[in-house]
């Protein structure tokens, strides 16, 4: 069997899908994207396809080595995301060829269901009580929210109080038996993060995500030591090598993204690395159905898995949602806040190819917002 054709599809709201077809008619799907830079990743896929077309698709690990190391200049979000989507598609082909779900090829399941959480509040969190209530009524046992919008370099008393009030509002609805995770989104300086983390501790967040931007990872040891709240990070880390300092710093939760950090192959290895540091895995996934399907396959086969992000109803999904490009939504039917393990081959989903091709004709040009402080200077989004 040989890879015969590789196609990409720019589909709303902000996703990029890839389709890998073999000469025997087996098709695999992946989701290679950098949000806001989808067209750039699409170009990277075209370059990598020059190597893959004509190759045996079942040599998944060998292809991963060549795609990530075959060029003198390596890594970065664009290349890692392009490799991630292709890797997902190759695992999908392997599962379909062997008649087994990917989690079986990874060594078999270690759990029957995967806990998932829902997003509330949007980029600038508001109407939290209503949104958290709706998610509880939908059966979710955990939600995640942004702590704040644009944040001063040193948080004011009012800003700190507002963050605590938002999380307290969520906790009031959730009660002590459910969880709230809080995303700092790299919007806080280390000094502000230390201040706010202490104030949040009585509300018992499941974790606080991205307390500082990834380029300030050297500050994580001090933050971990000072924080009474478990810290999580990793959506903007793309390899085991990049996760190693964060894990050594003592983060509690590693959050690689299956569409950014080298796909199933690398995230499975990142999970094993995290396990040696006593850290849990909570894959980042505010993306589409293929990325979520890949994430769940890893989750079912990962002993130190904690919880899975998913994008159904997320504030970014304006023109399409998680189920828009699936023939059957059943794999993403969440019961009591969990996704149940299925045995369908490959990634376990059937992509609606006609819907994907139609959506690609419209495409999208999604860009993340650019924020500024009141004085006109740049603010982290």
PDB file of C-alpha atoms in Angstrom, residues 134-324:
ATOM      1  CA  UNK A 134     -26.211  25.150  31.678  1.00  0.00           C
ATOM      2  CA  UNK A 135     -23.150  22.903  31.605  1.00  0.00           C
ATOM      3  CA  UNK A 136     -24.053  21.282  34.930  1.00  0.00           C
ATOM      4  CA  UNK A 137     -27.558  20.633  33.593  1.00  0.00           C
ATOM      5  CA  UNK A 138     -25.948  19.084  30.504  1.00  0.00           C
ATOM      6  CA  UNK A 139     -24.163  16.599  32.762  1.00  0.00           C
ATOM      7  CA  UNK A 140     -20.641  18.013  32.838  1.00  0.00           C
ATOM      8  CA  UNK A 141     -18.714  17.598  36.066  1.00  0.00           C
ATOM      9  CA  UNK A 142     -16.038  20.171  35.195  1.00  0.00           C
ATOM     10  CA  UNK A 143     -15.755  23.501  33.387  1.00  0.00           C
ATOM     11  CA  UNK A 144     -12.867  25.746  32.396  1.00  0.00           C
ATOM     12  CA  UNK A 145     -12.895  29.527  32.238  1.00  0.00           C
ATOM     13  CA  UNK A 146     -10.515  32.349  31.495  1.00  0.00           C
ATOM     14  CA  UNK A 147      -9.467  34.191  34.637  1.00  0.00           C
ATOM     15  CA  UNK A 148      -9.630  37.632  33.024  1.00  0.00           C
ATOM     16  CA  UNK A 149      -9.383  39.622  29.841  1.00  0.00           C
ATOM     17  CA  UNK A 150      -6.445  41.952  29.247  1.00  0.00           C
ATOM     18  CA  UNK A 151      -4.588  42.199  32.544  1.00  0.00           C
ATOM     19  CA  UNK A 152      -2.307  44.897  33.944  1.00  0.00           C
ATOM     20  CA  UNK A 153       1.377  43.983  34.322  1.00  0.00           C
ATOM     21  CA  UNK A 154       0.867  44.161  38.086  1.00  0.00           C
ATOM     22  CA  UNK A 155      -2.740  43.337  38.884  1.00  0.00           C
ATOM     23  CA  UNK A 156      -4.662  45.994  40.746  1.00  0.00           C
ATOM     24  CA  UNK A 157      -6.755  45.226  43.808  1.00  0.00           C
ATOM     25  CA  UNK A 158      -9.866  45.517  41.629  1.00  0.00           C
ATOM     26  CA  UNK A 159      -8.517  43.131  38.970  1.00  0.00           C
ATOM     27  CA  UNK A 160      -7.518  40.541  41.551  1.00  0.00           C
ATOM     28  CA  UNK A 161     -10.897  40.792  43.268  1.00  0.00           C
ATOM     29  CA  UNK A 162     -12.682  40.410  39.926  1.00  0.00           C
ATOM     30  CA  UNK A 163     -10.793  37.193  39.118  1.00  0.00           C
ATOM     31  CA  UNK A 164     -11.661  35.740  42.510  1.00  0.00           C
ATOM     32  CA  UNK A 165     -15.299  36.796  42.159  1.00  0.00           C
ATOM     33  CA  UNK A 166     -15.606  35.076  38.774  1.00  0.00           C
ATOM     34  CA  UNK A 167     -14.181  31.803  40.026  1.00  0.00           C
ATOM     35  CA  UNK A 168     -16.309  32.062  43.174  1.00  0.00           C
ATOM     36  CA  UNK A 169     -19.412  32.455  40.999  1.00  0.00           C
ATOM     37  CA  UNK A 170     -18.529  29.253  39.164  1.00  0.00           C
ATOM     38  CA  UNK A 171     -17.778  27.441  42.422  1.00  0.00           C
ATOM     39  CA  UNK A 172     -21.141  28.495  43.861  1.00  0.00           C
ATOM     40  CA  UNK A 173     -22.901  26.699  41.012  1.00  0.00           C
ATOM     41  CA  UNK A 174     -20.576  23.703  40.885  1.00  0.00           C
ATOM     42  CA  UNK A 175     -20.486  23.027  44.598  1.00  0.00           C
ATOM     43  CA  UNK A 176     -17.683  20.963  46.136  1.00  0.00           C
ATOM     44  CA  UNK A 177     -18.291  17.850  44.025  1.00  0.00           C
ATOM     45  CA  UNK A 178     -17.471  19.340  40.611  1.00  0.00           C
ATOM     46  CA  UNK A 179     -14.389  21.093  39.270  1.00  0.00           C
ATOM     47  CA  UNK A 180     -13.418  24.429  37.787  1.00  0.00           C
ATOM     48  CA  UNK A 181     -10.153  24.924  35.935  1.00  0.00           C
ATOM     49  CA  UNK A 182      -8.888  28.470  35.410  1.00  0.00           C
ATOM     50  CA  UNK A 183      -6.925  29.591  32.357  1.00  0.00           C
ATOM     51  CA  UNK A 184      -4.505  32.489  32.880  1.00  0.00           C
ATOM     52  CA  UNK A 185      -3.752  32.248  29.108  1.00  0.00           C
ATOM     53  CA  UNK A 186      -0.307  33.771  29.587  1.00  0.00           C
ATOM     54  CA  UNK A 187      -1.979  37.107  30.354  1.00  0.00           C
ATOM     55  CA  UNK A 188      -0.392  37.421  33.806  1.00  0.00           C
ATOM     56  CA  UNK A 189       3.150  38.328  34.751  1.00  0.00           C
ATOM     57  CA  UNK A 190       4.846  36.055  37.268  1.00  0.00           C
ATOM     58  CA  UNK A 191       4.358  38.626  40.023  1.00  0.00           C
ATOM     59  CA  UNK A 192       0.654  38.942  39.289  1.00  0.00           C
ATOM     60  CA  UNK A 193       0.244  35.194  38.966  1.00  0.00           C
ATOM     61  CA  UNK A 194       1.719  34.638  42.437  1.00  0.00           C
ATOM     62  CA  UNK A 195      -0.650  37.203  43.899  1.00  0.00           C
ATOM     63  CA  UNK A 196      -3.782  35.807  42.222  1.00  0.00           C
ATOM     64  CA  UNK A 197      -2.942  32.135  42.777  1.00  0.00           C
ATOM     65  CA  UNK A 198      -2.843  32.697  46.528  1.00  0.00           C
ATOM     66  CA  UNK A 199      -6.254  34.383  46.446  1.00  0.00           C
ATOM     67  CA  UNK A 200      -7.763  31.565  44.349  1.00  0.00           C
ATOM     68  CA  UNK A 201      -6.569  28.728  46.559  1.00  0.00           C
ATOM     69  CA  UNK A 202      -9.618  28.659  48.883  1.00  0.00           C
ATOM     70  CA  UNK A 203     -11.838  28.063  45.821  1.00  0.00           C
ATOM     71  CA  UNK A 204      -9.899  24.862  45.063  1.00  0.00           C
ATOM     72  CA  UNK A 205      -9.393  25.090  41.262  1.00  0.00           C
ATOM     73  CA  UNK A 206      -8.634  21.789  39.563  1.00  0.00           C
ATOM     74  CA  UNK A 207      -5.637  23.578  38.044  1.00  0.00           C
ATOM     75  CA  UNK A 208      -4.527  26.974  36.781  1.00  0.00           C
ATOM     76  CA  UNK A 209      -3.384  26.910  33.162  1.00  0.00           C
ATOM     77  CA  UNK A 210      -0.552  28.897  31.550  1.00  0.00           C
ATOM     78  CA  UNK A 211       0.296  31.112  34.531  1.00  0.00           C
ATOM     79  CA  UNK A 212       2.898  32.840  32.334  1.00  0.00           C
ATOM     80  CA  UNK A 213       3.721  32.826  28.633  1.00  0.00           C
ATOM     81  CA  UNK A 214       5.780  29.822  27.486  1.00  0.00           C
ATOM     82  CA  UNK A 215       8.892  31.891  26.762  1.00  0.00           C
ATOM     83  CA  UNK A 216       9.046  32.576  30.506  1.00  0.00           C
ATOM     84  CA  UNK A 217       9.207  28.895  31.355  1.00  0.00           C
ATOM     85  CA  UNK A 218      12.352  29.566  33.385  1.00  0.00           C
ATOM     86  CA  UNK A 219      10.054  31.224  35.946  1.00  0.00           C
ATOM     87  CA  UNK A 220       7.939  28.096  36.448  1.00  0.00           C
ATOM     88  CA  UNK A 221      10.029  26.597  39.295  1.00  0.00           C
ATOM     89  CA  UNK A 222       9.421  29.663  41.439  1.00  0.00           C
ATOM     90  CA  UNK A 223       5.731  29.762  40.572  1.00  0.00           C
ATOM     91  CA  UNK A 224       5.276  26.066  41.352  1.00  0.00           C
ATOM     92  CA  UNK A 225       7.036  26.517  44.676  1.00  0.00           C
ATOM     93  CA  UNK A 226       4.883  29.525  45.594  1.00  0.00           C
ATOM     94  CA  UNK A 227       1.547  28.242  44.296  1.00  0.00           C
ATOM     95  CA  UNK A 228      -0.998  26.502  46.522  1.00  0.00           C
ATOM     96  CA  UNK A 229      -2.881  25.591  43.319  1.00  0.00           C
ATOM     97  CA  UNK A 230      -1.774  22.866  40.839  1.00  0.00           C
ATOM     98  CA  UNK A 231      -0.258  24.471  37.725  1.00  0.00           C
ATOM     99  CA  UNK A 232      -0.753  23.316  34.137  1.00  0.00           C
ATOM    100  CA  UNK A 233       0.873  24.317  30.877  1.00  0.00           C
ATOM    101  CA  UNK A 234       1.809  23.028  27.445  1.00  0.00           C
ATOM    102  CA  UNK A 235      -0.536  24.128  24.677  1.00  0.00           C
ATOM    103  CA  UNK A 236       2.356  26.154  23.205  1.00  0.00           C
ATOM    104  CA  UNK A 237       5.012  23.501  23.734  1.00  0.00           C
ATOM    105  CA  UNK A 238       5.610  21.212  20.775  1.00  0.00           C
ATOM    106  CA  UNK A 239       7.922  18.363  21.800  1.00  0.00           C
ATOM    107  CA  UNK A 240       9.252  16.235  24.637  1.00  0.00           C
ATOM    108  CA  UNK A 241      12.326  18.451  24.725  1.00  0.00           C
ATOM    109  CA  UNK A 242      10.181  21.541  25.329  1.00  0.00           C
ATOM    110  CA  UNK A 243       8.093  19.800  27.987  1.00  0.00           C
ATOM    111  CA  UNK A 244      11.100  18.549  29.910  1.00  0.00           C
ATOM    112  CA  UNK A 245      11.940  21.850  31.719  1.00  0.00           C
ATOM    113  CA  UNK A 246       8.275  22.438  32.594  1.00  0.00           C
ATOM    114  CA  UNK A 247       7.949  18.949  34.036  1.00  0.00           C
ATOM    115  CA  UNK A 248      11.225  19.307  35.920  1.00  0.00           C
ATOM    116  CA  UNK A 249       9.857  22.580  37.325  1.00  0.00           C
ATOM    117  CA  UNK A 250       7.060  20.578  38.924  1.00  0.00           C
ATOM    118  CA  UNK A 251       3.949  21.363  36.911  1.00  0.00           C
ATOM    119  CA  UNK A 252       1.050  19.132  37.921  1.00  0.00           C
ATOM    120  CA  UNK A 253      -0.610  18.863  34.511  1.00  0.00           C
ATOM    121  CA  UNK A 254       0.895  18.643  31.007  1.00  0.00           C
ATOM    122  CA  UNK A 255      -1.326  19.985  28.227  1.00  0.00           C
ATOM    123  CA  UNK A 256       0.084  19.084  24.812  1.00  0.00           C
ATOM    124  CA  UNK A 257      -2.198  19.680  21.854  1.00  0.00           C
ATOM    125  CA  UNK A 258      -2.658  16.749  19.451  1.00  0.00           C
ATOM    126  CA  UNK A 259      -2.790  19.208  16.527  1.00  0.00           C
ATOM    127  CA  UNK A 260       0.358  21.087  17.559  1.00  0.00           C
ATOM    128  CA  UNK A 261       2.737  18.797  19.451  1.00  0.00           C
ATOM    129  CA  UNK A 262       3.609  16.279  16.753  1.00  0.00           C
ATOM    130  CA  UNK A 263       0.335  14.354  16.778  1.00  0.00           C
ATOM    131  CA  UNK A 264      -0.492  11.030  18.394  1.00  0.00           C
ATOM    132  CA  UNK A 265       3.076   9.740  18.190  1.00  0.00           C
ATOM    133  CA  UNK A 266       4.679  12.578  20.144  1.00  0.00           C
ATOM    134  CA  UNK A 267       1.865  13.223  22.619  1.00  0.00           C
ATOM    135  CA  UNK A 268       1.877   9.571  23.605  1.00  0.00           C
ATOM    136  CA  UNK A 269       5.583   9.937  24.382  1.00  0.00           C
ATOM    137  CA  UNK A 270       5.013  13.237  26.220  1.00  0.00           C
ATOM    138  CA  UNK A 271       2.458  11.453  28.398  1.00  0.00           C
ATOM    139  CA  UNK A 272       5.022   8.805  29.332  1.00  0.00           C
ATOM    140  CA  UNK A 273       7.582  11.493  30.119  1.00  0.00           C
ATOM    141  CA  UNK A 274       5.033  13.307  32.291  1.00  0.00           C
ATOM    142  CA  UNK A 275       4.308  10.099  34.161  1.00  0.00           C
ATOM    143  CA  UNK A 276       7.933   9.887  35.295  1.00  0.00           C
ATOM    144  CA  UNK A 277       7.474  13.298  36.948  1.00  0.00           C
ATOM    145  CA  UNK A 278       4.143  12.421  38.553  1.00  0.00           C
ATOM    146  CA  UNK A 279       2.301  14.813  36.225  1.00  0.00           C
ATOM    147  CA  UNK A 280      -1.101  14.200  34.692  1.00  0.00           C
ATOM    148  CA  UNK A 281      -2.100  14.574  31.032  1.00  0.00           C
ATOM    149  CA  UNK A 282      -4.927  16.932  30.021  1.00  0.00           C
ATOM    150  CA  UNK A 283      -4.660  17.436  26.242  1.00  0.00           C
ATOM    151  CA  UNK A 284      -5.434  20.916  24.960  1.00  0.00           C
ATOM    152  CA  UNK A 285      -8.191  20.797  22.317  1.00  0.00           C
ATOM    153  CA  UNK A 286     -10.361  23.850  21.574  1.00  0.00           C
ATOM    154  CA  UNK A 287     -10.377  22.621  17.962  1.00  0.00           C
ATOM    155  CA  UNK A 288     -12.379  20.362  15.682  1.00  0.00           C
ATOM    156  CA  UNK A 289     -13.596  16.768  15.625  1.00  0.00           C
ATOM    157  CA  UNK A 290     -10.465  15.123  14.237  1.00  0.00           C
ATOM    158  CA  UNK A 291      -8.230  16.683  16.872  1.00  0.00           C
ATOM    159  CA  UNK A 292     -10.658  15.588  19.584  1.00  0.00           C
ATOM    160  CA  UNK A 293     -10.894  12.059  18.188  1.00  0.00           C
ATOM    161  CA  UNK A 294      -7.087  11.796  18.215  1.00  0.00           C
ATOM    162  CA  UNK A 295      -6.976  13.170  21.767  1.00  0.00           C
ATOM    163  CA  UNK A 296      -9.484  10.606  23.005  1.00  0.00           C
ATOM    164  CA  UNK A 297      -7.539   7.726  21.457  1.00  0.00           C
ATOM    165  CA  UNK A 298      -4.473   8.800  23.429  1.00  0.00           C
ATOM    166  CA  UNK A 299      -6.553   9.328  26.580  1.00  0.00           C
ATOM    167  CA  UNK A 300      -7.973   5.813  26.478  1.00  0.00           C
ATOM    168  CA  UNK A 301      -4.435   4.366  26.381  1.00  0.00           C
ATOM    169  CA  UNK A 302      -2.726   6.710  28.874  1.00  0.00           C
ATOM    170  CA  UNK A 303      -2.517   5.730  32.563  1.00  0.00           C
ATOM    171  CA  UNK A 304      -1.776   9.260  33.832  1.00  0.00           C
ATOM    172  CA  UNK A 305      -4.619  10.944  31.932  1.00  0.00           C
ATOM    173  CA  UNK A 306      -6.658  13.507  33.916  1.00  0.00           C
ATOM    174  CA  UNK A 307      -9.322  15.244  31.803  1.00  0.00           C
ATOM    175  CA  UNK A 308     -10.002  16.200  28.171  1.00  0.00           C
ATOM    176  CA  UNK A 309     -10.825  19.604  26.717  1.00  0.00           C
ATOM    177  CA  UNK A 310     -13.474  19.735  23.962  1.00  0.00           C
ATOM    178  CA  UNK A 311     -14.910  22.582  21.917  1.00  0.00           C
ATOM    179  CA  UNK A 312     -18.628  21.922  21.666  1.00  0.00           C
ATOM    180  CA  UNK A 313     -20.323  25.299  22.032  1.00  0.00           C
ATOM    181  CA  UNK A 314     -17.046  27.168  22.584  1.00  0.00           C
ATOM    182  CA  UNK A 315     -17.129  30.888  21.829  1.00  0.00           C
ATOM    183  CA  UNK A 316     -14.869  30.533  18.770  1.00  0.00           C
ATOM    184  CA  UNK A 317     -17.335  28.279  16.947  1.00  0.00           C
ATOM    185  CA  UNK A 318     -19.392  30.843  15.038  1.00  0.00           C
ATOM    186  CA  UNK A 319     -19.992  29.215  11.633  1.00  0.00           C
ATOM    187  CA  UNK A 320     -19.567  25.532  12.522  1.00  0.00           C
ATOM    188  CA  UNK A 321     -19.304  23.423  15.651  1.00  0.00           C
ATOM    189  CA  UNK A 322     -17.723  20.195  16.809  1.00  0.00           C
ATOM    190  CA  UNK A 323     -20.315  17.957  15.147  1.00  0.00           C
ATOM    191  CA  UNK A 324     -20.658  19.870  11.867  1.00  0.00           C
TER     192      UNK A 324
END
